[in-house]
Amino acid sequence: MSIITKIRLTMIGAFSVLFAGLLTLLQNKWNLTLLLFQLSSKEISSIALIISAICFSALLFSYFSKLKKSKILYALVLMVSGFLLVVFILGCLLNGFITESKYYAFQSPDQQQTLVIEEESFLLAGYGSFYMKEYPLFVKRVQDYSTDDGYRPFQLDDAHIKWHEDNVTIEYGNGLGDRDKAIVHFE
């Protein structure tokens, strides 16, 4: 592997780690979530970390390929690093993609506000969040909700949204035959 390729792999890996860290910081400190192509910050961070793991693994394999004189040590390093790479990638995939998230966007009648609703379900749990669009690619989480038995009221069109001057009222089915109500205030 040439020195240029090693530099490129290092830069791509480092950039991917920094990007994932930045997305985590935005989400934890300012409650902002990147929403791009129906992928949330968590899923995009997982993809970035997988890219960095692949880049750093290629560098590690390149470095340890010089140990071919010691075949036992080379085989051991190859097996351990390969196993760790597979475990890391599977962990990222499970973390980012184990729940099936769906996003729905609703604009106010005056086109000034955009409500984004995230809907997730995992096993017997249904839950999600209400977001207000802050910037072109970022939304801010303002409230969470939950439903029973993985019920998805927005996918099943079991919800009603009413816009007011300074808030939006969301009434949705909770999976038990009842209806829950949430009020999201504009900032």
PDB file of C-alpha atoms in Angstrom:
ATOM      1  CA  MET A   1       0.000   0.000   0.000  1.00  0.00           C
ATOM      2  CA  SER A   2       1.494   3.346  -1.019  1.00  0.00           C
ATOM      3  CA  ILE A   3       2.060   6.202   1.394  1.00  0.00           C
ATOM      4  CA  ILE A   4      -0.547   8.322  -0.458  1.00  0.00           C
ATOM      5  CA  THR A   5      -3.176   5.612   0.032  1.00  0.00           C
ATOM      6  CA  LYS A   6      -2.295   5.380   3.730  1.00  0.00           C
ATOM      7  CA  ILE A   7      -2.648   9.152   4.111  1.00  0.00           C
ATOM      8  CA  ARG A   8      -6.005   9.105   2.326  1.00  0.00           C
ATOM      9  CA  LEU A   9      -7.299   6.258   4.490  1.00  0.00           C
ATOM     10  CA  THR A  10      -6.134   8.070   7.635  1.00  0.00           C
ATOM     11  CA  MET A  11      -7.825  11.307   6.581  1.00  0.00           C
ATOM     12  CA  ILE A  12     -11.097   9.579   5.625  1.00  0.00           C
ATOM     13  CA  GLY A  13     -11.117   7.608   8.880  1.00  0.00           C
ATOM     14  CA  ALA A  14     -10.327  10.660  11.010  1.00  0.00           C
ATOM     15  CA  PHE A  15     -12.919  12.792   9.210  1.00  0.00           C
ATOM     16  CA  SER A  16     -15.556  10.091   9.698  1.00  0.00           C
ATOM     17  CA  VAL A  17     -14.852   9.905  13.443  1.00  0.00           C
ATOM     18  CA  LEU A  18     -14.954  13.709  13.757  1.00  0.00           C
ATOM     19  CA  PHE A  19     -18.207  13.880  11.773  1.00  0.00           C
ATOM     20  CA  ALA A  20     -19.833  11.233  13.996  1.00  0.00           C
ATOM     21  CA  GLY A  21     -18.614  13.116  17.071  1.00  0.00           C
ATOM     22  CA  LEU A  22     -19.997  16.404  15.753  1.00  0.00           C
ATOM     23  CA  LEU A  23     -23.414  14.845  15.103  1.00  0.00           C
ATOM     24  CA  THR A  24     -23.431  13.391  18.626  1.00  0.00           C
ATOM     25  CA  LEU A  25     -22.454  16.762  20.109  1.00  0.00           C
ATOM     26  CA  LEU A  26     -25.198  18.568  18.185  1.00  0.00           C
ATOM     27  CA  GLN A  27     -27.768  16.036  19.345  1.00  0.00           C
ATOM     28  CA  ASN A  28     -26.701  15.900  22.999  1.00  0.00           C
ATOM     29  CA  LYS A  29     -25.828  19.554  23.611  1.00  0.00           C
ATOM     30  CA  TRP A  30     -28.291  21.462  21.412  1.00  0.00           C
ATOM     31  CA  ASN A  31     -30.937  18.777  20.789  1.00  0.00           C
ATOM     32  CA  LEU A  32     -30.452  19.147  17.020  1.00  0.00           C
ATOM     33  CA  THR A  33     -30.782  16.112  14.777  1.00  0.00           C
ATOM     34  CA  LEU A  34     -29.543  15.883  11.209  1.00  0.00           C
ATOM     35  CA  LEU A  35     -32.301  14.477   9.032  1.00  0.00           C
ATOM     36  CA  LEU A  36     -31.050  13.511   5.588  1.00  0.00           C
ATOM     37  CA  PHE A  37     -32.748  11.077   3.179  1.00  0.00           C
ATOM     38  CA  GLN A  38     -34.919   9.635   5.995  1.00  0.00           C
ATOM     39  CA  LEU A  39     -31.748   8.874   8.004  1.00  0.00           C
ATOM     40  CA  SER A  40     -31.315  10.396  11.456  1.00  0.00           C
ATOM     41  CA  SER A  41     -28.087  11.522  13.128  1.00  0.00           C
ATOM     42  CA  LYS A  42     -27.791   8.175  14.909  1.00  0.00           C
ATOM     43  CA  GLU A  43     -27.904   6.230  11.657  1.00  0.00           C
ATOM     44  CA  ILE A  44     -25.555   8.636   9.844  1.00  0.00           C
ATOM     45  CA  SER A  45     -23.110   8.427  12.787  1.00  0.00           C
ATOM     46  CA  SER A  46     -23.193   4.634  12.549  1.00  0.00           C
ATOM     47  CA  ILE A  47     -22.369   4.809   8.840  1.00  0.00           C
ATOM     48  CA  ALA A  48     -19.493   7.244   9.515  1.00  0.00           C
ATOM     49  CA  LEU A  49     -18.084   4.989  12.241  1.00  0.00           C
ATOM     50  CA  ILE A  50     -18.297   1.943   9.966  1.00  0.00           C
ATOM     51  CA  ILE A  51     -16.368   3.858   7.271  1.00  0.00           C
ATOM     52  CA  SER A  52     -13.699   4.854   9.800  1.00  0.00           C
ATOM     53  CA  ALA A  53     -13.435   1.281  11.121  1.00  0.00           C
ATOM     54  CA  ILE A  54     -12.901  -0.039   7.598  1.00  0.00           C
ATOM     55  CA  CYS A  55     -10.244   2.614   6.861  1.00  0.00           C
ATOM     56  CA  PHE A  56      -8.359   2.018  10.101  1.00  0.00           C
ATOM     57  CA  SER A  57      -8.604  -1.759   9.638  1.00  0.00           C
ATOM     58  CA  ALA A  58      -7.058  -1.448   6.175  1.00  0.00           C
ATOM     59  CA  LEU A  59      -4.224   0.571   7.708  1.00  0.00           C
ATOM     60  CA  LEU A  60      -3.800  -2.000  10.473  1.00  0.00           C
ATOM     61  CA  PHE A  61      -3.702  -4.876   7.983  1.00  0.00           C
ATOM     62  CA  SER A  62      -1.155  -2.965   5.908  1.00  0.00           C
ATOM     63  CA  TYR A  63       1.040  -2.376   8.938  1.00  0.00           C
ATOM     64  CA  PHE A  64       0.863  -5.955  10.169  1.00  0.00           C
ATOM     65  CA  SER A  65       1.349  -7.442   6.703  1.00  0.00           C
ATOM     66  CA  LYS A  66       5.044  -6.815   7.288  1.00  0.00           C
ATOM     67  CA  LEU A  67       4.900  -9.485  10.015  1.00  0.00           C
ATOM     68  CA  LYS A  68       4.546 -12.296   7.485  1.00  0.00           C
ATOM     69  CA  LYS A  69       7.890 -13.625   8.666  1.00  0.00           C
ATOM     70  CA  SER A  70       6.185 -14.544  11.935  1.00  0.00           C
ATOM     71  CA  LYS A  71       3.195 -16.399  10.511  1.00  0.00           C
ATOM     72  CA  ILE A  72       1.639 -17.206  13.910  1.00  0.00           C
ATOM     73  CA  LEU A  73       1.692 -13.580  15.073  1.00  0.00           C
ATOM     74  CA  TYR A  74       0.391 -12.394  11.695  1.00  0.00           C
ATOM     75  CA  ALA A  75      -2.460 -14.914  11.744  1.00  0.00           C
ATOM     76  CA  LEU A  76      -3.340 -14.004  15.334  1.00  0.00           C
ATOM     77  CA  VAL A  77      -3.399 -10.267  14.595  1.00  0.00           C
ATOM     78  CA  LEU A  78      -5.419 -10.874  11.434  1.00  0.00           C
ATOM     79  CA  MET A  79      -8.004 -13.016  13.242  1.00  0.00           C
ATOM     80  CA  VAL A  80      -8.386 -10.722  16.259  1.00  0.00           C
ATOM     81  CA  SER A  81      -8.611  -7.513  14.233  1.00  0.00           C
ATOM     82  CA  GLY A  82     -10.996  -9.114  11.727  1.00  0.00           C
ATOM     83  CA  PHE A  83     -13.216 -10.358  14.561  1.00  0.00           C
ATOM     84  CA  LEU A  84     -13.199  -6.931  16.237  1.00  0.00           C
ATOM     85  CA  LEU A  85     -14.048  -5.239  12.930  1.00  0.00           C
ATOM     86  CA  VAL A  86     -17.017  -7.546  12.350  1.00  0.00           C
ATOM     87  CA  VAL A  87     -18.266  -7.059  15.935  1.00  0.00           C
ATOM     88  CA  PHE A  88     -17.887  -3.274  15.646  1.00  0.00           C
ATOM     89  CA  ILE A  89     -19.724  -3.110  12.315  1.00  0.00           C
ATOM     90  CA  LEU A  90     -22.540  -5.340  13.583  1.00  0.00           C
ATOM     91  CA  GLY A  91     -22.808  -3.208  16.735  1.00  0.00           C
ATOM     92  CA  CYS A  92     -23.076  -0.023  14.678  1.00  0.00           C
ATOM     93  CA  LEU A  93     -25.644  -1.585  12.382  1.00  0.00           C
ATOM     94  CA  LEU A  94     -27.735  -2.828  15.285  1.00  0.00           C
ATOM     95  CA  ASN A  95     -27.475   0.513  17.080  1.00  0.00           C
ATOM     96  CA  GLY A  96     -28.418   2.572  14.067  1.00  0.00           C
ATOM     97  CA  PHE A  97     -30.817   0.348  12.197  1.00  0.00           C
ATOM     98  CA  ILE A  98     -32.458  -2.026  14.699  1.00  0.00           C
ATOM     99  CA  THR A  99     -35.554   0.125  14.909  1.00  0.00           C
ATOM    100  CA  GLU A 100     -37.461   1.060  11.818  1.00  0.00           C
ATOM    101  CA  SER A 101     -37.824   4.829  11.921  1.00  0.00           C
ATOM    102  CA  LYS A 102     -40.236   6.657   9.672  1.00  0.00           C
ATOM    103  CA  TYR A 103     -40.460  10.417   9.376  1.00  0.00           C
ATOM    104  CA  TYR A 104     -43.454  12.529   8.428  1.00  0.00           C
ATOM    105  CA  ALA A 105     -43.287  16.271   7.748  1.00  0.00           C
ATOM    106  CA  PHE A 106     -46.229  18.656   8.044  1.00  0.00           C
ATOM    107  CA  GLN A 107     -46.141  22.356   7.164  1.00  0.00           C
ATOM    108  CA  SER A 108     -48.267  24.990   8.820  1.00  0.00           C
ATOM    109  CA  PRO A 109     -50.916  26.647   6.640  1.00  0.00           C
ATOM    110  CA  ASP A 110     -48.812  29.833   6.475  1.00  0.00           C
ATOM    111  CA  GLN A 111     -45.710  27.772   5.499  1.00  0.00           C
ATOM    112  CA  GLN A 112     -43.728  29.297   8.409  1.00  0.00           C
ATOM    113  CA  GLN A 113     -43.356  26.181  10.598  1.00  0.00           C
ATOM    114  CA  THR A 114     -42.586  22.561   9.808  1.00  0.00           C
ATOM    115  CA  LEU A 115     -43.460  19.770  12.216  1.00  0.00           C
ATOM    116  CA  VAL A 116     -41.513  16.542  11.711  1.00  0.00           C
ATOM    117  CA  ILE A 117     -42.782  13.412  13.409  1.00  0.00           C
ATOM    118  CA  GLU A 118     -40.520  10.425  13.969  1.00  0.00           C
ATOM    119  CA  GLU A 119     -42.268   7.108  14.416  1.00  0.00           C
ATOM    120  CA  GLU A 120     -40.436   3.992  15.620  1.00  0.00           C
ATOM    121  CA  SER A 121     -41.380   0.546  16.787  1.00  0.00           C
ATOM    122  CA  PHE A 122     -39.357  -2.247  18.290  1.00  0.00           C
ATOM    123  CA  LEU A 123     -40.922  -5.500  19.431  1.00  0.00           C
ATOM    124  CA  LEU A 124     -43.922  -4.434  21.553  1.00  0.00           C
ATOM    125  CA  ALA A 125     -42.972  -0.779  21.934  1.00  0.00           C
ATOM    126  CA  GLY A 126     -44.109   2.094  19.785  1.00  0.00           C
ATOM    127  CA  TYR A 127     -42.566   5.490  20.335  1.00  0.00           C
ATOM    128  CA  GLY A 128     -41.354   8.570  18.594  1.00  0.00           C
ATOM    129  CA  SER A 129     -40.609  12.247  18.804  1.00  0.00           C
ATOM    130  CA  PHE A 130     -41.997  15.518  17.593  1.00  0.00           C
ATOM    131  CA  TYR A 131     -39.458  17.843  15.983  1.00  0.00           C
ATOM    132  CA  MET A 132     -39.599  21.401  14.715  1.00  0.00           C
ATOM    133  CA  LYS A 133     -37.499  22.198  11.668  1.00  0.00           C
ATOM    134  CA  GLU A 134     -34.760  24.641  12.659  1.00  0.00           C
ATOM    135  CA  TYR A 135     -32.467  24.756   9.629  1.00  0.00           C
ATOM    136  CA  PRO A 136     -32.639  23.189   6.159  1.00  0.00           C
ATOM    137  CA  LEU A 137     -31.138  19.866   7.293  1.00  0.00           C
ATOM    138  CA  PHE A 138     -31.604  20.020  11.075  1.00  0.00           C
ATOM    139  CA  VAL A 139     -34.639  19.469  13.259  1.00  0.00           C
ATOM    140  CA  LYS A 140     -34.964  20.077  17.001  1.00  0.00           C
ATOM    141  CA  ARG A 141     -36.656  17.512  19.225  1.00  0.00           C
ATOM    142  CA  VAL A 142     -39.329  19.152  21.347  1.00  0.00           C
ATOM    143  CA  GLN A 143     -41.349  16.256  22.743  1.00  0.00           C
ATOM    144  CA  ASP A 144     -41.512  12.458  22.851  1.00  0.00           C
ATOM    145  CA  TYR A 145     -44.511  10.150  22.740  1.00  0.00           C
ATOM    146  CA  SER A 146     -45.214   6.444  23.121  1.00  0.00           C
ATOM    147  CA  THR A 147     -47.843   3.999  21.935  1.00  0.00           C
ATOM    148  CA  ASP A 148     -48.723   0.427  22.817  1.00  0.00           C
ATOM    149  CA  ASP A 149     -47.704  -2.763  20.988  1.00  0.00           C
ATOM    150  CA  GLY A 150     -45.613  -1.032  18.334  1.00  0.00           C
ATOM    151  CA  TYR A 151     -48.635   0.920  17.132  1.00  0.00           C
ATOM    152  CA  ARG A 152     -47.830   3.494  14.439  1.00  0.00           C
ATOM    153  CA  PRO A 153     -50.630   6.073  14.392  1.00  0.00           C
ATOM    154  CA  PHE A 154     -49.099   8.272  11.700  1.00  0.00           C
ATOM    155  CA  GLN A 155     -48.378   5.403   9.335  1.00  0.00           C
ATOM    156  CA  LEU A 156     -51.943   4.157   9.841  1.00  0.00           C
ATOM    157  CA  ASP A 157     -53.384   7.660   9.355  1.00  0.00           C
ATOM    158  CA  ASP A 158     -54.816   7.586  12.887  1.00  0.00           C
ATOM    159  CA  ALA A 159     -53.799  11.135  13.751  1.00  0.00           C
ATOM    160  CA  HIS A 160     -55.142  14.643  13.428  1.00  0.00           C
ATOM    161  CA  ILE A 161     -53.001  17.790  13.364  1.00  0.00           C
ATOM    162  CA  LYS A 162     -54.411  21.225  14.077  1.00  0.00           C
ATOM    163  CA  TRP A 163     -52.314  24.343  13.654  1.00  0.00           C
ATOM    164  CA  HIS A 164     -52.757  27.371  15.926  1.00  0.00           C
ATOM    165  CA  GLU A 165     -51.049  30.748  16.036  1.00  0.00           C
ATOM    166  CA  ASP A 166     -48.281  29.743  18.465  1.00  0.00           C
ATOM    167  CA  ASN A 167     -48.558  25.942  18.653  1.00  0.00           C
ATOM    168  CA  VAL A 168     -49.736  22.801  16.956  1.00  0.00           C
ATOM    169  CA  THR A 169     -52.019  20.193  18.517  1.00  0.00           C
ATOM    170  CA  ILE A 170     -51.441  16.579  17.574  1.00  0.00           C
ATOM    171  CA  GLU A 171     -54.111  14.028  18.462  1.00  0.00           C
ATOM    172  CA  TYR A 172     -53.195  10.416  17.755  1.00  0.00           C
ATOM    173  CA  GLY A 173     -54.291   6.878  18.532  1.00  0.00           C
ATOM    174  CA  ASN A 174     -52.240   5.090  21.171  1.00  0.00           C
ATOM    175  CA  GLY A 175     -52.930   1.493  20.169  1.00  0.00           C
ATOM    176  CA  LEU A 176     -55.333   0.847  23.044  1.00  0.00           C
ATOM    177  CA  GLY A 177     -58.376   2.319  21.347  1.00  0.00           C
ATOM    178  CA  ASP A 178     -57.853   5.661  23.109  1.00  0.00           C
ATOM    179  CA  ARG A 179     -56.469   8.901  21.755  1.00  0.00           C
ATOM    180  CA  ASP A 180     -53.577  10.888  23.175  1.00  0.00           C
ATOM    181  CA  LYS A 181     -52.946  14.571  22.640  1.00  0.00           C
ATOM    182  CA  ALA A 182     -49.708  16.524  22.425  1.00  0.00           C
ATOM    183  CA  ILE A 183     -49.244  20.272  22.111  1.00  0.00           C
ATOM    184  CA  VAL A 184     -46.020  21.500  20.540  1.00  0.00           C
ATOM    185  CA  HIS A 185     -45.227  25.188  21.041  1.00  0.00           C
ATOM    186  CA  PHE A 186     -43.274  27.203  18.494  1.00  0.00           C
ATOM    187  CA  GLU A 187     -40.156  28.963  19.699  1.00  0.00           C
TER     188      GLU A 187
END
